[in-house]
């Protein structure tokens, strides 16, 4: 058995590049990092960029609140420029652009010298970057040439007005880590025809804003 061990190891090493190449082919690298792309699963598995918008929370009231109020996000246009033909078995991808292999930095060396495993810190950062904690999928509502994500909408105190609070429907997805800094978002159920948007929370020096990655189902 021992004499065949070197040959077995050589066979396994030669297979590693092929396995890595298959992973790259099945999950293409998006052109831009930190954006949600549609994963078009066909003979070449391509990544299609979604319509991108930047929005901040807006609140509106009518008649001082008597006619109702609403808060949420808006996008121009009643339909997205990106339209998909089916809402079944949809997958999307997002990449931070991070490489799966990284050389040991001086900071990592110092942590190791202090008895700290750098991979533990990397794992903590990875949890913070997990798409499930920063991305939400909404069904948008078209009104007056705009698409809206409603966080809250009240009819107000007018007679016969509904007392129910309304908000946009959310759809869940499962997150599959493909490699370091790269995830596939698998939609859990078939999406009906309509307009949708992924909302991704962003923090900057001017406060919190949201990147919206929109698409429609014909």
mmCIF file of C-alpha atoms in Angstrom:
data_model
loop_
_atom_site.group_PDB
_atom_site.id
_atom_site.type_symbol
_atom_site.label_atom_id
_atom_site.label_comp_id
_atom_site.label_asym_id
_atom_site.label_seq_id
_atom_site.Cartn_x
_atom_site.Cartn_y
_atom_site.Cartn_z
ATOM 1 C CA UNK A 1 0.000 0.000 0.000
ATOM 2 C CA UNK A 2 2.838 2.369 0.878
ATOM 3 C CA UNK A 3 4.342 2.193 -2.596
ATOM 4 C CA UNK A 4 1.037 3.358 -4.121
ATOM 5 C CA UNK A 5 0.595 6.272 -1.672
ATOM 6 C CA UNK A 6 2.786 8.774 -3.633
ATOM 7 C CA UNK A 7 0.820 8.000 -6.814
ATOM 8 C CA UNK A 8 -2.483 8.509 -4.979
ATOM 9 C CA UNK A 9 -1.324 11.862 -3.564
ATOM 10 C CA UNK A 10 -0.137 12.980 -7.004
ATOM 11 C CA UNK A 11 -3.532 12.071 -8.488
ATOM 12 C CA UNK A 12 -5.374 14.077 -5.808
ATOM 13 C CA UNK A 13 -3.145 17.144 -6.270
ATOM 14 C CA UNK A 14 -3.663 17.051 -10.032
ATOM 15 C CA UNK A 15 -7.435 16.939 -9.502
ATOM 16 C CA UNK A 16 -7.542 20.058 -7.271
ATOM 17 C CA UNK A 17 -7.177 22.624 -10.105
ATOM 18 C CA UNK A 18 -9.978 20.912 -12.014
ATOM 19 C CA UNK A 19 -12.297 21.051 -9.000
ATOM 20 C CA UNK A 20 -11.473 24.732 -8.465
ATOM 21 C CA UNK A 21 -12.050 25.465 -12.157
ATOM 22 C CA UNK A 22 -15.461 23.750 -12.058
ATOM 23 C CA UNK A 23 -16.476 25.925 -9.091
ATOM 24 C CA UNK A 24 -15.469 29.076 -10.990
ATOM 25 C CA UNK A 25 -17.377 28.001 -14.107
ATOM 26 C CA UNK A 26 -20.569 27.176 -12.182
ATOM 27 C CA UNK A 27 -20.406 30.444 -10.234
ATOM 28 C CA UNK A 28 -19.027 33.274 -12.419
ATOM 29 C CA UNK A 29 -17.260 36.231 -10.813
ATOM 30 C CA UNK A 30 -19.438 39.389 -11.081
ATOM 31 C CA UNK A 31 -17.954 42.447 -12.758
ATOM 32 C CA UNK A 32 -18.675 44.630 -9.715
ATOM 33 C CA UNK A 33 -18.289 43.619 -6.072
ATOM 34 C CA UNK A 34 -20.952 44.073 -3.366
ATOM 35 C CA UNK A 35 -23.795 44.016 -5.912
ATOM 36 C CA UNK A 36 -26.546 41.436 -6.272
ATOM 37 C CA UNK A 37 -26.524 39.687 -9.675
ATOM 38 C CA UNK A 38 -28.981 37.251 -11.210
ATOM 39 C CA UNK A 39 -27.352 33.843 -11.733
ATOM 40 C CA UNK A 40 -28.562 32.714 -15.158
ATOM 41 C CA UNK A 41 -28.194 28.950 -15.021
ATOM 42 C CA UNK A 42 -27.621 27.803 -18.572
ATOM 43 C CA UNK A 43 -24.826 26.123 -20.513
ATOM 44 C CA UNK A 44 -22.319 28.774 -19.406
ATOM 45 C CA UNK A 45 -23.882 30.007 -16.106
ATOM 46 C CA UNK A 46 -23.630 33.767 -16.587
ATOM 47 C CA UNK A 47 -24.143 36.637 -14.127
ATOM 48 C CA UNK A 48 -26.684 39.292 -15.155
ATOM 49 C CA UNK A 49 -26.478 42.689 -13.487
ATOM 50 C CA UNK A 50 -29.676 43.983 -11.869
ATOM 51 C CA UNK A 51 -31.018 47.546 -12.007
ATOM 52 C CA UNK A 52 -29.180 49.502 -9.309
ATOM 53 C CA UNK A 53 -30.624 52.403 -7.310
ATOM 54 C CA UNK A 54 -29.603 54.298 -4.172
ATOM 55 C CA UNK A 55 -32.335 55.446 -1.809
ATOM 56 C CA UNK A 56 -32.865 56.829 1.685
ATOM 57 C CA UNK A 57 -35.860 56.403 3.924
ATOM 58 C CA UNK A 58 -38.571 58.941 3.102
ATOM 59 C CA UNK A 59 -41.688 59.757 5.115
ATOM 60 C CA UNK A 60 -44.777 61.437 3.692
ATOM 61 C CA UNK A 61 -48.032 62.602 5.276
ATOM 62 C CA UNK A 62 -51.335 63.849 3.869
ATOM 63 C CA UNK A 63 -53.364 66.585 5.562
ATOM 64 C CA UNK A 64 -51.047 66.610 8.526
ATOM 65 C CA UNK A 65 -51.465 62.881 8.979
ATOM 66 C CA UNK A 66 -55.272 62.849 8.868
ATOM 67 C CA UNK A 67 -55.168 61.619 5.268
ATOM 68 C CA UNK A 68 -52.618 58.950 6.046
ATOM 69 C CA UNK A 69 -48.842 58.554 6.084
ATOM 70 C CA UNK A 70 -46.216 56.279 4.647
ATOM 71 C CA UNK A 71 -42.498 55.650 4.950
ATOM 72 C CA UNK A 72 -40.186 53.674 2.715
ATOM 73 C CA UNK A 73 -38.042 53.806 -0.429
ATOM 74 C CA UNK A 74 -38.777 54.820 -4.004
ATOM 75 C CA UNK A 75 -37.376 54.007 -7.442
ATOM 76 C CA UNK A 76 -38.208 55.782 -10.688
ATOM 77 C CA UNK A 77 -40.230 53.880 -13.275
ATOM 78 C CA UNK A 78 -43.148 51.500 -12.844
ATOM 79 C CA UNK A 79 -41.098 48.543 -14.161
ATOM 80 C CA UNK A 80 -37.492 47.483 -13.827
ATOM 81 C CA UNK A 81 -35.170 47.548 -16.818
ATOM 82 C CA UNK A 82 -34.314 43.913 -15.959
ATOM 83 C CA UNK A 83 -37.146 41.449 -16.608
ATOM 84 C CA UNK A 84 -36.939 37.690 -15.957
ATOM 85 C CA UNK A 85 -39.183 35.221 -17.746
ATOM 86 C CA UNK A 86 -39.890 33.012 -14.733
ATOM 87 C CA UNK A 87 -40.001 33.285 -10.965
ATOM 88 C CA UNK A 88 -39.234 29.599 -10.329
ATOM 89 C CA UNK A 89 -35.985 28.257 -8.862
ATOM 90 C CA UNK A 90 -34.251 31.647 -8.918
ATOM 91 C CA UNK A 91 -30.710 32.145 -7.695
ATOM 92 C CA UNK A 92 -28.671 35.307 -7.277
ATOM 93 C CA UNK A 93 -25.035 35.881 -6.353
ATOM 94 C CA UNK A 94 -23.015 38.513 -4.534
ATOM 95 C CA UNK A 95 -19.250 38.805 -4.159
ATOM 96 C CA UNK A 96 -17.094 41.034 -1.979
ATOM 97 C CA UNK A 97 -14.204 40.506 -4.392
ATOM 98 C CA UNK A 98 -12.181 38.794 -1.657
ATOM 99 C CA UNK A 99 -9.812 36.063 -2.767
ATOM 100 C CA UNK A 100 -10.200 32.576 -1.374
ATOM 101 C CA UNK A 101 -6.449 32.490 -0.705
ATOM 102 C CA UNK A 102 -4.600 35.214 1.168
ATOM 103 C CA UNK A 103 -0.981 35.532 2.131
ATOM 104 C CA UNK A 104 -0.151 35.890 5.809
ATOM 105 C CA UNK A 105 0.108 39.634 6.500
ATOM 106 C CA UNK A 106 2.364 41.272 9.136
ATOM 107 C CA UNK A 107 -0.770 41.902 11.220
ATOM 108 C CA UNK A 108 -1.643 38.208 11.039
ATOM 109 C CA UNK A 109 1.884 37.317 12.104
ATOM 110 C CA UNK A 110 1.623 39.642 15.116
ATOM 111 C CA UNK A 111 -1.713 38.074 16.116
ATOM 112 C CA UNK A 112 -0.208 34.603 15.877
ATOM 113 C CA UNK A 113 2.728 35.740 18.011
ATOM 114 C CA UNK A 114 0.210 36.944 20.615
ATOM 115 C CA UNK A 115 -1.565 33.603 20.590
ATOM 116 C CA UNK A 116 -4.561 34.774 18.482
ATOM 117 C CA UNK A 117 -5.709 32.773 15.475
ATOM 118 C CA UNK A 118 -6.280 35.214 12.540
ATOM 119 C CA UNK A 119 -8.903 32.872 11.085
ATOM 120 C CA UNK A 120 -11.079 33.529 14.146
ATOM 121 C CA UNK A 121 -11.091 37.260 13.357
ATOM 122 C CA UNK A 122 -11.808 36.480 9.715
ATOM 123 C CA UNK A 123 -14.747 34.356 10.764
ATOM 124 C CA UNK A 124 -16.168 37.204 12.860
ATOM 125 C CA UNK A 125 -15.886 39.595 9.918
ATOM 126 C CA UNK A 126 -17.436 37.009 7.627
ATOM 127 C CA UNK A 127 -20.467 36.834 9.922
ATOM 128 C CA UNK A 128 -20.873 40.608 9.718
ATOM 129 C CA UNK A 129 -20.708 40.406 5.918
ATOM 130 C CA UNK A 130 -23.183 37.545 5.687
ATOM 131 C CA UNK A 131 -25.809 38.668 3.105
ATOM 132 C CA UNK A 132 -28.618 37.340 5.290
ATOM 133 C CA UNK A 133 -27.867 40.077 7.842
ATOM 134 C CA UNK A 134 -27.775 43.009 5.394
ATOM 135 C CA UNK A 135 -29.995 42.063 2.418
ATOM 136 C CA UNK A 136 -33.795 41.764 2.211
ATOM 137 C CA UNK A 137 -35.938 40.877 -0.825
ATOM 138 C CA UNK A 138 -39.174 42.876 -1.251
ATOM 139 C CA UNK A 139 -42.058 42.860 -3.722
ATOM 140 C CA UNK A 140 -42.400 46.503 -4.751
ATOM 141 C CA UNK A 141 -45.621 48.404 -5.404
ATOM 142 C CA UNK A 142 -46.044 50.531 -8.519
ATOM 143 C CA UNK A 143 -47.783 53.885 -8.104
ATOM 144 C CA UNK A 144 -47.717 57.059 -10.221
ATOM 145 C CA UNK A 145 -44.744 55.942 -12.306
ATOM 146 C CA UNK A 146 -42.652 54.853 -9.317
ATOM 147 C CA UNK A 147 -41.894 51.621 -7.521
ATOM 148 C CA UNK A 148 -42.120 51.703 -3.749
ATOM 149 C CA UNK A 149 -40.883 49.594 -0.878
ATOM 150 C CA UNK A 150 -43.235 50.398 1.987
ATOM 151 C CA UNK A 151 -41.949 50.020 5.516
ATOM 152 C CA UNK A 152 -45.210 51.333 6.917
ATOM 153 C CA UNK A 153 -48.382 52.835 5.461
ATOM 154 C CA UNK A 154 -51.346 54.107 7.478
ATOM 155 C CA UNK A 155 -54.684 55.198 6.036
ATOM 156 C CA UNK A 156 -55.093 57.996 8.592
ATOM 157 C CA UNK A 157 -58.111 59.153 10.599
ATOM 158 C CA UNK A 158 -60.482 59.883 7.710
ATOM 159 C CA UNK A 159 -63.970 58.326 7.990
ATOM 160 C CA UNK A 160 -64.213 54.726 6.711
ATOM 161 C CA UNK A 161 -60.425 54.554 6.284
ATOM 162 C CA UNK A 162 -58.816 51.206 7.009
ATOM 163 C CA UNK A 163 -57.099 51.045 10.390
ATOM 164 C CA UNK A 164 -54.635 48.389 9.229
ATOM 165 C CA UNK A 165 -50.953 49.180 8.804
ATOM 166 C CA UNK A 166 -49.577 48.059 5.449
ATOM 167 C CA UNK A 167 -46.031 47.123 4.437
ATOM 168 C CA UNK A 168 -44.364 45.538 1.399
ATOM 169 C CA UNK A 169 -44.266 41.746 1.165
ATOM 170 C CA UNK A 170 -40.895 40.169 1.946
ATOM 171 C CA UNK A 171 -39.586 36.948 0.400
ATOM 172 C CA UNK A 172 -37.045 34.713 2.086
ATOM 173 C CA UNK A 173 -33.913 33.200 0.572
ATOM 174 C CA UNK A 174 -31.306 30.711 1.669
ATOM 175 C CA UNK A 175 -27.636 31.700 1.661
ATOM 176 C CA UNK A 176 -25.088 29.232 0.280
ATOM 177 C CA UNK A 177 -21.422 30.130 0.754
ATOM 178 C CA UNK A 178 -19.562 29.156 -2.418
ATOM 179 C CA UNK A 179 -16.133 30.366 -1.368
ATOM 180 C CA UNK A 180 -14.611 33.129 0.752
ATOM 181 C CA UNK A 181 -16.410 36.401 0.026
ATOM 182 C CA UNK A 182 -18.841 34.806 -2.472
ATOM 183 C CA UNK A 183 -22.432 33.689 -1.815
ATOM 184 C CA UNK A 184 -25.379 32.309 -3.740
ATOM 185 C CA UNK A 185 -28.843 33.528 -2.678
ATOM 186 C CA UNK A 186 -31.411 30.823 -3.436
ATOM 187 C CA UNK A 187 -35.011 32.099 -3.377
ATOM 188 C CA UNK A 188 -37.075 29.769 -1.186
ATOM 189 C CA UNK A 189 -40.296 29.851 -3.226
ATOM 190 C CA UNK A 190 -41.525 30.729 -6.717
ATOM 191 C CA UNK A 191 -42.010 34.477 -7.150
ATOM 192 C CA UNK A 192 -45.309 35.535 -8.794
ATOM 193 C CA UNK A 193 -45.349 38.072 -11.626
ATOM 194 C CA UNK A 194 -44.490 41.561 -10.466
ATOM 195 C CA UNK A 195 -41.659 43.900 -9.526
ATOM 196 C CA UNK A 196 -39.014 43.116 -6.895
ATOM 197 C CA UNK A 197 -35.941 44.621 -5.294
ATOM 198 C CA UNK A 198 -33.144 43.452 -3.012
ATOM 199 C CA UNK A 199 -32.464 46.079 -0.354
ATOM 200 C CA UNK A 200 -28.863 46.171 0.891
ATOM 201 C CA UNK A 201 -28.031 48.308 3.922
ATOM 202 C CA UNK A 202 -24.999 50.607 3.593
ATOM 203 C CA UNK A 203 -23.319 52.786 6.223
ATOM 204 C CA UNK A 204 -21.352 55.915 5.285
ATOM 205 C CA UNK A 205 -20.213 59.219 6.757
ATOM 206 C CA UNK A 206 -23.569 60.789 5.840
ATOM 207 C CA UNK A 207 -25.589 58.098 7.604
ATOM 208 C CA UNK A 208 -27.453 54.972 6.571
ATOM 209 C CA UNK A 209 -28.681 54.454 3.023
ATOM 210 C CA UNK A 210 -29.879 51.477 1.004
ATOM 211 C CA UNK A 211 -28.743 50.073 -2.309
ATOM 212 C CA UNK A 212 -31.674 48.664 -4.252
ATOM 213 C CA UNK A 213 -31.130 45.955 -6.881
ATOM 214 C CA UNK A 214 -34.351 45.651 -8.860
ATOM 215 C CA UNK A 215 -35.824 43.160 -11.312
ATOM 216 C CA UNK A 216 -39.225 42.102 -12.558
ATOM 217 C CA UNK A 217 -40.974 38.831 -13.366
ATOM 218 C CA UNK A 218 -42.907 38.997 -16.662
#
